[in-house]
PDB file of C-alpha atoms in Angstrom:
ATOM      1  CA  GLY Y 400     -26.965  -0.523   2.956  1.00 88.00           C
ATOM      2  CA  LEU Y 401     -26.466  -0.474  -0.723  1.00 96.00           C
ATOM      3  CA  THR Y 402     -25.247  -3.553  -2.758  1.00 98.00           C
ATOM      4  CA  LEU Y 403     -23.409  -2.916  -6.302  1.00 98.00           C
ATOM      5  CA  ARG Y 404     -23.304  -6.419  -8.373  1.00 98.00           C
ATOM      6  CA  PHE Y 405     -20.543  -6.804 -11.268  1.00 98.00           C
ATOM      7  CA  ALA Y 406     -20.946  -9.560 -14.168  1.00 98.00           C
ATOM      8  CA  GLU Y 407     -18.266 -10.833 -14.374  1.00 97.00           C
ATOM      9  CA  GLY Y 408     -15.504  -8.981 -16.524  1.00 97.00           C
ATOM     10  CA  ALA Y 409     -17.556  -5.703 -15.757  1.00 98.00           C
ATOM     11  CA  GLY Y 410     -15.975  -2.928 -13.374  1.00 97.00           C
ATOM     12  CA  MET Y 411     -16.727   0.689 -12.063  1.00 97.00           C
ATOM     13  CA  GLN Y 412     -14.023   3.474 -13.456  1.00 94.00           C
ATOM     14  CA  VAL Y 413     -13.880   6.721 -12.296  1.00 91.00           C
ATOM     15  CA  SER Y 414     -12.957   9.308 -14.179  1.00 85.00           C
ATOM     16  CA  TRP Y 415     -11.345   8.852 -18.072  1.00 77.00           C
ATOM     17  CA  TYR Y 416      -8.914  10.492 -20.525  1.00 69.00           C
ATOM     18  CA  TRP Y 417      -7.303  13.917 -20.196  1.00 62.00           C
ATOM     19  CA  HIS Y 418      -9.622  16.686 -17.549  1.00 62.00           C
ATOM     20  CA  ARG Y 419     -12.761  14.357 -17.324  1.00 67.00           C
ATOM     21  CA  GLY Y 420     -12.456  14.265 -13.660  1.00 73.00           C
ATOM     22  CA  GLY Y 421     -14.711  11.781 -11.648  1.00 82.00           C
ATOM     23  CA  GLU Y 422     -15.697  11.805  -8.233  1.00 87.00           C
ATOM     24  CA  LEU Y 423     -17.153   8.949  -5.951  1.00 93.00           C
ATOM     25  CA  TYR Y 424     -18.533   9.472  -2.999  1.00 94.00           C
ATOM     26  CA  ALA Y 425     -19.136   6.056  -1.328  1.00 97.00           C
ATOM     27  CA  VAL Y 426     -19.957   6.914   2.528  1.00 98.00           C
ATOM     28  CA  GLY Y 427     -21.956   3.717   4.291  1.00 97.00           C
ATOM     29  CA  THR Y 428     -22.201   3.322   7.883  1.00 98.00           C
ATOM     30  CA  ALA Y 429     -21.582   0.725  10.084  1.00 97.00           C
ATOM     31  CA  GLU Y 430     -24.555  -0.400  10.131  1.00 97.00           C
ATOM     32  CA  ALA Y 431     -25.290  -0.267   6.497  1.00 98.00           C
ATOM     33  CA  PRO Y 432     -22.086  -0.557   4.731  1.00 98.00           C
ATOM     34  CA  ILE Y 433     -21.602  -0.160   0.772  1.00 98.00           C
ATOM     35  CA  ILE Y 434     -20.881  -3.218  -0.975  1.00 98.00           C
ATOM     36  CA  PHE Y 435     -18.941  -3.941  -4.203  1.00 98.00           C
ATOM     37  CA  THR Y 436     -19.447  -7.499  -4.922  1.00 98.00           C
ATOM     38  CA  ALA Y 437     -19.308 -10.189  -7.469  1.00 98.00           C
ATOM     39  CA  MET Y 438     -22.629 -11.248  -8.906  1.00 98.00           C
ATOM     40  CA  ASN Y 439     -21.800 -14.744  -9.219  1.00 98.00           C
ATOM     41  CA  GLY Y 440     -20.605 -15.261  -5.995  1.00 97.00           C
ATOM     42  CA  GLU Y 441     -17.220 -16.132  -6.644  1.00 98.00           C
ATOM     43  CA  ASN Y 442     -13.137 -14.832  -6.550  1.00 98.00           C
ATOM     44  CA  GLY Y 443     -12.121 -12.855  -9.492  1.00 97.00           C
ATOM     45  CA  GLY Y 444     -16.047 -12.773 -10.310  1.00 98.00           C
ATOM     46  CA  TRP Y 445     -15.538  -8.964 -11.224  1.00 98.00           C
ATOM     47  CA  ASN Y 446     -12.885  -6.436 -12.660  1.00 98.00           C
ATOM     48  CA  GLY Y 447     -12.800  -3.921  -9.229  1.00 98.00           C
ATOM     49  CA  LEU Y 448     -12.777  -0.406  -8.584  1.00 98.00           C
ATOM     50  CA  TYR Y 449     -10.727   1.562 -10.930  1.00 95.00           C
ATOM     51  CA  PHE Y 450      -9.734   5.416 -10.574  1.00 92.00           C
ATOM     52  CA  TYR Y 451      -8.163   6.567 -13.489  1.00 87.00           C
ATOM     53  CA  ASP Y 452      -4.577   8.274 -13.840  1.00 79.00           C
ATOM     54  CA  HIS Y 453      -6.843  11.692 -14.459  1.00 66.00           C
ATOM     55  CA  SER Y 454      -9.140  11.481 -11.668  1.00 67.00           C
ATOM     56  CA  ASP Y 455      -7.783  14.194  -9.439  1.00 67.00           C
ATOM     57  CA  ASP Y 456      -6.804  16.289 -12.463  1.00 59.00           C
ATOM     58  CA  VAL Y 457     -10.295  18.781 -12.078  1.00 65.00           C
ATOM     59  CA  THR Y 458      -9.502  21.039  -8.925  1.00 63.00           C
ATOM     60  CA  GLY Y 459     -11.573  20.112  -5.736  1.00 70.00           C
ATOM     61  CA  ILE Y 460     -12.447  16.839  -6.636  1.00 77.00           C
ATOM     62  CA  GLU Y 461     -11.815  14.145  -3.515  1.00 87.00           C
ATOM     63  CA  SER Y 462     -13.574  11.038  -3.537  1.00 92.00           C
ATOM     64  CA  ILE Y 463     -14.186   8.961  -0.547  1.00 95.00           C
ATOM     65  CA  LEU Y 464     -14.847   5.801   0.282  1.00 98.00           C
ATOM     66  CA  GLU Y 465     -15.957   4.803   3.776  1.00 98.00           C
ATOM     67  CA  HIS Y 466     -18.039   1.977   5.246  1.00 98.00           C
ATOM     68  CA  CYS Y 467     -17.503  -0.270   2.218  1.00 98.00           C
ATOM     69  CA  ILE Y 468     -16.760  -3.840   1.706  1.00 98.00           C
ATOM     70  CA  ILE Y 469     -14.965  -3.877  -1.922  1.00 98.00           C
ATOM     71  CA  GLU Y 470     -14.524  -8.085  -2.609  1.00 98.00           C
ATOM     72  CA  LYS Y 471     -14.193 -10.622  -4.962  1.00 98.00           C
ATOM     73  CA  GLY Y 472     -12.561  -8.709  -7.636  1.00 98.00           C
ATOM     74  CA  ASN Y 473      -9.934 -10.317 -10.185  1.00 98.00           C
ATOM     75  CA  THR Y 474      -6.376  -8.512 -10.216  1.00 97.00           C
ATOM     76  CA  TYR Y 475      -7.334  -5.977  -7.438  1.00 98.00           C
ATOM     77  CA  ASN Y 476     -10.119  -5.023  -5.256  1.00 98.00           C
ATOM     78  CA  LEU Y 477      -9.464  -1.260  -5.471  1.00 98.00           C
ATOM     79  CA  MET Y 478      -6.537   0.392  -8.136  1.00 96.00           C
ATOM     80  CA  MET Y 479      -5.826   3.670  -7.989  1.00 94.00           C
ATOM     81  CA  ASP Y 480      -3.611   4.408 -10.829  1.00 90.00           C
ATOM     82  CA  ASN Y 481      -0.963   7.357 -10.992  1.00 87.00           C
ATOM     83  CA  THR Y 482      -3.737   9.430  -9.174  1.00 88.00           C
ATOM     84  CA  ASN Y 483      -4.185  10.287  -5.438  1.00 87.00           C
ATOM     85  CA  GLN Y 484      -7.799   9.351  -5.223  1.00 89.00           C
ATOM     86  CA  PRO Y 485      -9.661   8.350  -3.291  1.00 93.00           C
ATOM     87  CA  SER Y 486      -8.166  10.605  -1.066  1.00 92.00           C
ATOM     88  CA  GLN Y 487      -9.971   9.252   2.379  1.00 95.00           C
ATOM     89  CA  ILE Y 488     -10.187   5.642   2.583  1.00 98.00           C
ATOM     90  CA  ASN Y 489     -11.739   5.157   6.112  1.00 98.00           C
ATOM     91  CA  ASN Y 490     -13.621   1.977   7.728  1.00 98.00           C
ATOM     92  CA  CYS Y 491     -13.093  -0.348   4.402  1.00 98.00           C
ATOM     93  CA  ILE Y 492     -13.048  -3.856   4.020  1.00 98.00           C
ATOM     94  CA  PHE Y 493     -10.789  -5.086   0.818  1.00 98.00           C
ATOM     95  CA  ARG Y 494     -10.611  -8.843   0.948  1.00 98.00           C
ATOM     96  CA  ASP Y 495     -11.031 -12.143  -1.609  1.00 98.00           C
ATOM     97  CA  ALA Y 496      -9.467 -10.685  -4.426  1.00 98.00           C
ATOM     98  CA  ILE Y 497      -7.593 -13.373  -6.626  1.00 98.00           C
ATOM     99  CA  GLY Y 498      -4.906 -10.898  -6.503  1.00 98.00           C
ATOM    100  CA  CYS Y 499      -3.959  -8.018  -4.608  1.00 98.00           C
ATOM    101  CA  GLY Y 500      -6.463  -6.530  -1.607  1.00 98.00           C
ATOM    102  CA  ALA Y 501      -5.509  -2.669  -3.186  1.00 98.00           C
ATOM    103  CA  TYR Y 502      -3.080  -1.684  -5.713  1.00 96.00           C
ATOM    104  CA  ILE Y 503      -2.163   2.087  -4.610  1.00 94.00           C
ATOM    105  CA  TYR Y 504      -0.373   4.024  -7.722  1.00 92.00           C
ATOM    106  CA  GLY Y 505      -0.575   7.079  -5.694  1.00 88.00           C
ATOM    107  CA  SER Y 506      -1.048   8.908  -2.408  1.00 88.00           C
ATOM    108  CA  THR Y 507      -4.076   8.304   0.140  1.00 93.00           C
ATOM    109  CA  ASN Y 508      -4.843   8.125   3.887  1.00 95.00           C
ATOM    110  CA  MET Y 509      -5.862   4.780   4.979  1.00 97.00           C
ATOM    111  CA  THR Y 510      -7.687   4.651   8.366  1.00 98.00           C
ATOM    112  CA  ASP Y 511      -9.296   1.928  10.411  1.00 98.00           C
ATOM    113  CA  CYS Y 512      -9.468  -0.519   7.869  1.00 98.00           C
ATOM    114  CA  GLN Y 513      -9.407  -4.642   6.939  1.00 98.00           C
ATOM    115  CA  VAL Y 514      -7.388  -5.639   3.988  1.00 98.00           C
ATOM    116  CA  MET Y 515      -7.779  -9.670   4.379  1.00 98.00           C
ATOM    117  CA  ASP Y 516      -7.837 -13.274   2.720  1.00 98.00           C
ATOM    118  CA  ASN Y 517      -6.567 -12.248  -0.590  1.00 98.00           C
ATOM    119  CA  GLY Y 518      -4.903 -14.253  -3.387  1.00 98.00           C
ATOM    120  CA  SER Y 519      -1.375 -11.900  -3.453  1.00 98.00           C
ATOM    121  CA  ASP Y 520      -0.459  -8.959  -1.398  1.00 98.00           C
ATOM    122  CA  GLY Y 521      -2.946  -7.481   0.881  1.00 98.00           C
ATOM    123  CA  LEU Y 522      -1.754  -3.379   0.253  1.00 98.00           C
ATOM    124  CA  TYR Y 523       0.814  -2.943  -3.098  1.00 97.00           C
ATOM    125  CA  PHE Y 524       1.838   0.435  -2.950  1.00 95.00           C
ATOM    126  CA  LYS Y 525       4.061   1.970  -6.276  1.00 93.00           C
ATOM    127  CA  ASN Y 526       5.641   5.864  -5.816  1.00 87.00           C
ATOM    128  CA  SER Y 527       3.310   7.124  -3.333  1.00 75.00           C
ATOM    129  CA  SER Y 528       4.856  10.128  -1.953  1.00 68.00           C
ATOM    130  CA  ASN Y 529       3.131   9.961   1.550  1.00 81.00           C
ATOM    131  CA  ALA Y 530       0.820   7.256   2.177  1.00 90.00           C
ATOM    132  CA  VAL Y 531      -0.480   6.580   5.740  1.00 94.00           C
ATOM    133  CA  LEU Y 532      -1.600   3.603   6.908  1.00 96.00           C
ATOM    134  CA  THR Y 533      -3.757   3.806  10.568  1.00 97.00           C
ATOM    135  CA  ASN Y 534      -5.535   1.546  12.772  1.00 98.00           C
ATOM    136  CA  CYS Y 535      -5.356  -0.791  10.102  1.00 98.00           C
ATOM    137  CA  ASP Y 536      -5.791  -5.131  10.518  1.00 98.00           C
ATOM    138  CA  ILE Y 537      -3.924  -6.663   7.383  1.00 98.00           C
ATOM    139  CA  HIS Y 538      -4.336 -10.306   7.666  1.00 98.00           C
ATOM    140  CA  ASP Y 539      -4.192 -13.606   5.929  1.00 98.00           C
ATOM    141  CA  ASN Y 540      -3.301 -12.429   2.300  1.00 98.00           C
ATOM    142  CA  GLY Y 541      -1.398 -14.838  -0.213  1.00 98.00           C
ATOM    143  CA  GLY Y 542       1.882 -12.747  -0.788  1.00 98.00           C
ATOM    144  CA  ASN Y 543       3.022 -10.340   1.538  1.00 98.00           C
ATOM    145  CA  GLY Y 544       0.634  -7.543   4.163  1.00 98.00           C
ATOM    146  CA  VAL Y 545       1.926  -4.640   2.452  1.00 97.00           C
ATOM    147  CA  LYS Y 546       4.441  -4.139  -0.204  1.00 97.00           C
ATOM    148  CA  SER Y 547       6.192  -0.875  -1.383  1.00 95.00           C
ATOM    149  CA  GLU Y 548       7.177  -0.168  -5.199  1.00 94.00           C
ATOM    150  CA  SER Y 549       9.113   2.892  -4.235  1.00 90.00           C
ATOM    151  CA  ALA Y 550       6.802   4.057  -2.301  1.00 92.00           C
ATOM    152  CA  MET Y 551       7.205   6.046   0.854  1.00 90.00           C
ATOM    153  CA  LEU Y 552       4.630   5.117   3.543  1.00 92.00           C
ATOM    154  CA  ASN Y 553       3.923   6.424   7.001  1.00 93.00           C
ATOM    155  CA  MET Y 554       2.154   3.553   9.383  1.00 95.00           C
ATOM    156  CA  HIS Y 555       0.707   4.019  12.447  1.00 96.00           C
ATOM    157  CA  ASP Y 556      -1.274   1.151  14.259  1.00 97.00           C
ATOM    158  CA  VAL Y 557      -1.097  -1.450  12.122  1.00 98.00           C
ATOM    159  CA  SER Y 558      -1.263  -4.851  12.365  1.00 98.00           C
ATOM    160  CA  LEU Y 559       0.297  -7.653   9.621  1.00 98.00           C
ATOM    161  CA  THR Y 560      -0.313 -10.997  10.689  1.00 98.00           C
ATOM    162  CA  GLY Y 561      -0.920 -14.178   9.247  1.00 98.00           C
ATOM    163  CA  ASN Y 562       0.012 -13.422   5.608  1.00 98.00           C
ATOM    164  CA  GLY Y 563       1.897 -15.674   3.535  1.00 98.00           C
ATOM    165  CA  GLY Y 564       4.574 -13.869   2.309  1.00 98.00           C
ATOM    166  CA  TYR Y 565       6.649 -11.187   4.459  1.00 98.00           C
ATOM    167  CA  GLY Y 566       4.974  -8.895   6.677  1.00 98.00           C
ATOM    168  CA  MET Y 567       6.282  -5.843   4.678  1.00 97.00           C
ATOM    169  CA  TYR Y 568       8.323  -6.040   1.307  1.00 98.00           C
ATOM    170  CA  TYR Y 569       9.948  -2.822   0.044  1.00 96.00           C
ATOM    171  CA  THR Y 570      11.953  -2.990  -3.624  1.00 96.00           C
ATOM    172  CA  ASN Y 571      14.351  -0.660  -1.990  1.00 95.00           C
ATOM    173  CA  ALA Y 572      15.239   0.059   1.096  1.00 94.00           C
ATOM    174  CA  HIS Y 573      15.219   4.228   0.827  1.00 93.00           C
ATOM    175  CA  TYR Y 574      11.890   3.836   1.031  1.00 92.00           C
ATOM    176  CA  MET Y 575      11.679   2.333   4.481  1.00 90.00           C
ATOM    177  CA  ASN Y 576      10.136   5.359   6.154  1.00 83.00           C
ATOM    178  CA  ILE Y 577       7.540   5.661   9.228  1.00 81.00           C
ATOM    179  CA  ILE Y 578       6.775   2.680  11.156  1.00 87.00           C
ATOM    180  CA  ASP Y 579       5.009   3.481  15.002  1.00 87.00           C
ATOM    181  CA  ASN Y 580       3.387   0.641  16.873  1.00 93.00           C
ATOM    182  CA  VAL Y 581       3.133  -1.892  14.317  1.00 96.00           C
ATOM    183  CA  GLU Y 582       2.711  -5.330  15.193  1.00 97.00           C
ATOM    184  CA  ILE Y 583       4.420  -8.078  12.294  1.00 97.00           C
ATOM    185  CA  GLU Y 584       3.752 -11.497  13.434  1.00 97.00           C
ATOM    186  CA  GLY Y 585       3.152 -14.470  12.095  1.00 98.00           C
ATOM    187  CA  ASN Y 586       3.475 -13.740   8.386  1.00 98.00           C
ATOM    188  CA  ALA Y 587       5.332 -17.232   6.539  1.00 98.00           C
ATOM    189  CA  LEU Y 588       8.677 -15.616   5.361  1.00 98.00           C
ATOM    190  CA  GLY Y 589       9.295 -13.336   8.268  1.00 97.00           C
ATOM    191  CA  GLN Y 590       8.815  -9.380   9.274  1.00 97.00           C
ATOM    192  CA  VAL Y 591      10.616  -7.247   6.696  1.00 97.00           C
ATOM    193  CA  ALA Y 592      12.284  -7.777   3.566  1.00 98.00           C
ATOM    194  CA  MET Y 593      13.810  -5.660   1.193  1.00 96.00           C
ATOM    195  CA  ASP Y 594      16.185  -5.818  -1.941  1.00 96.00           C
ATOM    196  CA  GLY Y 595      18.695  -3.232  -1.243  1.00 94.00           C
ATOM    197  CA  GLY Y 596      19.053   0.210  -2.699  1.00 94.00           C
ATOM    198  CA  ASP Y 597      20.490   3.716  -1.906  1.00 93.00           C
ATOM    199  CA  ILE Y 598      19.457   5.217   1.221  1.00 93.00           C
ATOM    200  CA  THR Y 599      19.906   8.826   0.700  1.00 90.00           C
ATOM    201  CA  GLU Y 600      18.019  10.526   2.971  1.00 90.00           C
ATOM    202  CA  ASN Y 601      18.050  10.248   7.322  1.00 92.00           C
ATOM    203  CA  ARG Y 602      16.177   6.765   8.358  1.00 93.00           C
ATOM    204  CA  ILE Y 603      15.562   4.647  11.378  1.00 93.00           C
ATOM    205  CA  TRP Y 604      14.687   1.213  11.403  1.00 95.00           C
ATOM    206  CA  ASN Y 605      12.356  -0.259  14.509  1.00 93.00           C
ATOM    207  CA  SER Y 606      13.235  -3.525  16.091  1.00 94.00           C
ATOM    208  CA  TYR Y 607      11.967  -6.153  13.946  1.00 96.00           C
ATOM    209  CA  THR Y 608      14.043  -8.844  11.718  1.00 97.00           C
ATOM    210  CA  TYR Y 609      14.951  -7.521   8.318  1.00 97.00           C
ATOM    211  CA  ASP Y 610      15.955  -9.500   5.677  1.00 98.00           C
ATOM    212  CA  ILE Y 611      18.344  -7.968   3.185  1.00 98.00           C
ATOM    213  CA  LEU Y 612      17.991  -9.683  -0.192  1.00 98.00           C
ATOM    214  CA  GLY Y 613      20.392  -6.808  -2.011  1.00 97.00           C
ATOM    215  CA  THR Y 614      23.468  -4.587  -1.253  1.00 96.00           C
ATOM    216  CA  ILE Y 615      22.271  -1.324   0.768  1.00 96.00           C
ATOM    217  CA  ARG Y 616      24.103   1.799   0.248  1.00 94.00           C
ATOM    218  CA  VAL Y 617      24.015   4.653   2.685  1.00 94.00           C
ATOM    219  CA  GLY Y 618      25.182   8.136   2.032  1.00 90.00           C
ATOM    220  CA  SER Y 619      24.748  11.886   0.715  1.00 79.00           C
ATOM    221  CA  PRO Y 620      22.943  12.451  -2.754  1.00 72.00           C
ATOM    222  CA  SER Y 621      26.482  13.972  -3.596  1.00 73.00           C
ATOM    223  CA  ASP Y 622      25.429  17.666  -1.852  1.00 73.00           C
ATOM    224  CA  GLY Y 623      28.520  17.851   0.549  1.00 73.00           C
ATOM    225  CA  THR Y 624      26.501  16.518   3.417  1.00 76.00           C
ATOM    226  CA  TYR Y 625      26.093  13.089   4.992  1.00 83.00           C
ATOM    227  CA  ARG Y 626      22.824  10.586   5.931  1.00 88.00           C
ATOM    228  CA  ARG Y 627      22.036   8.231   9.082  1.00 92.00           C
ATOM    229  CA  LEU Y 628      20.871   5.199   9.494  1.00 94.00           C
ATOM    230  CA  THR Y 629      19.989   4.392  12.968  1.00 95.00           C
ATOM    231  CA  LEU Y 630      19.170   1.285  13.644  1.00 95.00           C
ATOM    232  CA  MET Y 631      17.329   0.471  17.023  1.00 94.00           C
ATOM    233  CA  ALA Y 632      18.284  -1.936  19.567  1.00 96.00           C
ATOM    234  CA  GLY Y 633      17.232  -5.661  19.387  1.00 95.00           C
ATOM    235  CA  LEU Y 634      17.173  -5.462  15.911  1.00 95.00           C
ATOM    236  CA  THR Y 635      18.823  -8.426  13.482  1.00 98.00           C
ATOM    237  CA  LEU Y 636      19.567  -7.439   9.965  1.00 97.00           C
ATOM    238  CA  ARG Y 637      19.733 -11.269   7.890  1.00 98.00           C
ATOM    239  CA  PHE Y 638      21.965 -10.525   4.972  1.00 98.00           C
ATOM    240  CA  ALA Y 639      21.377 -12.829   1.641  1.00 98.00           C
ATOM    241  CA  GLU Y 640      24.469 -14.316  -0.225  1.00 97.00           C
ATOM    242  CA  GLY Y 641      26.088 -11.759  -2.113  1.00 97.00           C
ATOM    243  CA  ALA Y 642      24.658  -9.046  -0.646  1.00 98.00           C
ATOM    244  CA  GLY Y 643      25.858  -6.681   2.358  1.00 97.00           C
ATOM    245  CA  MET Y 644      25.430  -3.330   3.251  1.00 96.00           C
ATOM    246  CA  GLN Y 645      27.495  -0.293   2.421  1.00 95.00           C
ATOM    247  CA  VAL Y 646      28.563   3.154   4.592  1.00 93.00           C
ATOM    248  CA  SER Y 647      29.314   5.897   1.588  1.00 87.00           C
ATOM    249  CA  TRP Y 648      30.446   5.639  -1.753  1.00 77.00           C
ATOM    250  CA  TYR Y 649      32.084   7.741  -4.157  1.00 70.00           C
TER     251      TYR Y 649
END
């Protein structure tokens, strides 16, 4: 398979500035993957793969990563900066970055991927409206397995194990969404953590242990209706000092 080796301080950027759409079609095979790596062989030895803000400005653009190994980046291996490209990330490995395995500020579909041995969070999602993870293995990262900063995640058949923080960390409880058959075991700080927040849509929380670090409020967005948080049998909520749960307000 093809290998791209980047010098220290170098990287690859897809698109730049307004309406300068760019597309990256990197499709390897199981036997011949496409490898993005550092020329010097060291973790942090290059600047990673960066999809710029306007990489999806042009109609019809679709970047794809399939059977790729992206490794040894500095702050990240992959950055999606306010873009939904690449729209498909399949059978890829993200490993050995000094920072996070992938920083995703947008929405994508990630299937059959491994994210491991990165120095910070495995996957960091920010402001994602509909990111989908299916059959992914996220393990042995220095930070959290998956971190959501105001990002809506749908996770199916995902394994979050052996990470140095939590399996999953949410900065806002509102975004704790669909989790289906997700294994969360052996993470240093626990299974799921959230900073608090206002839950203004119906939500179901599955049977994990949740560390609640700030107050959670459950209620409607002032439209005369109500919102429900359903807690499944076997679930544990552990509240930090000063935190709590409030149902309805004002």
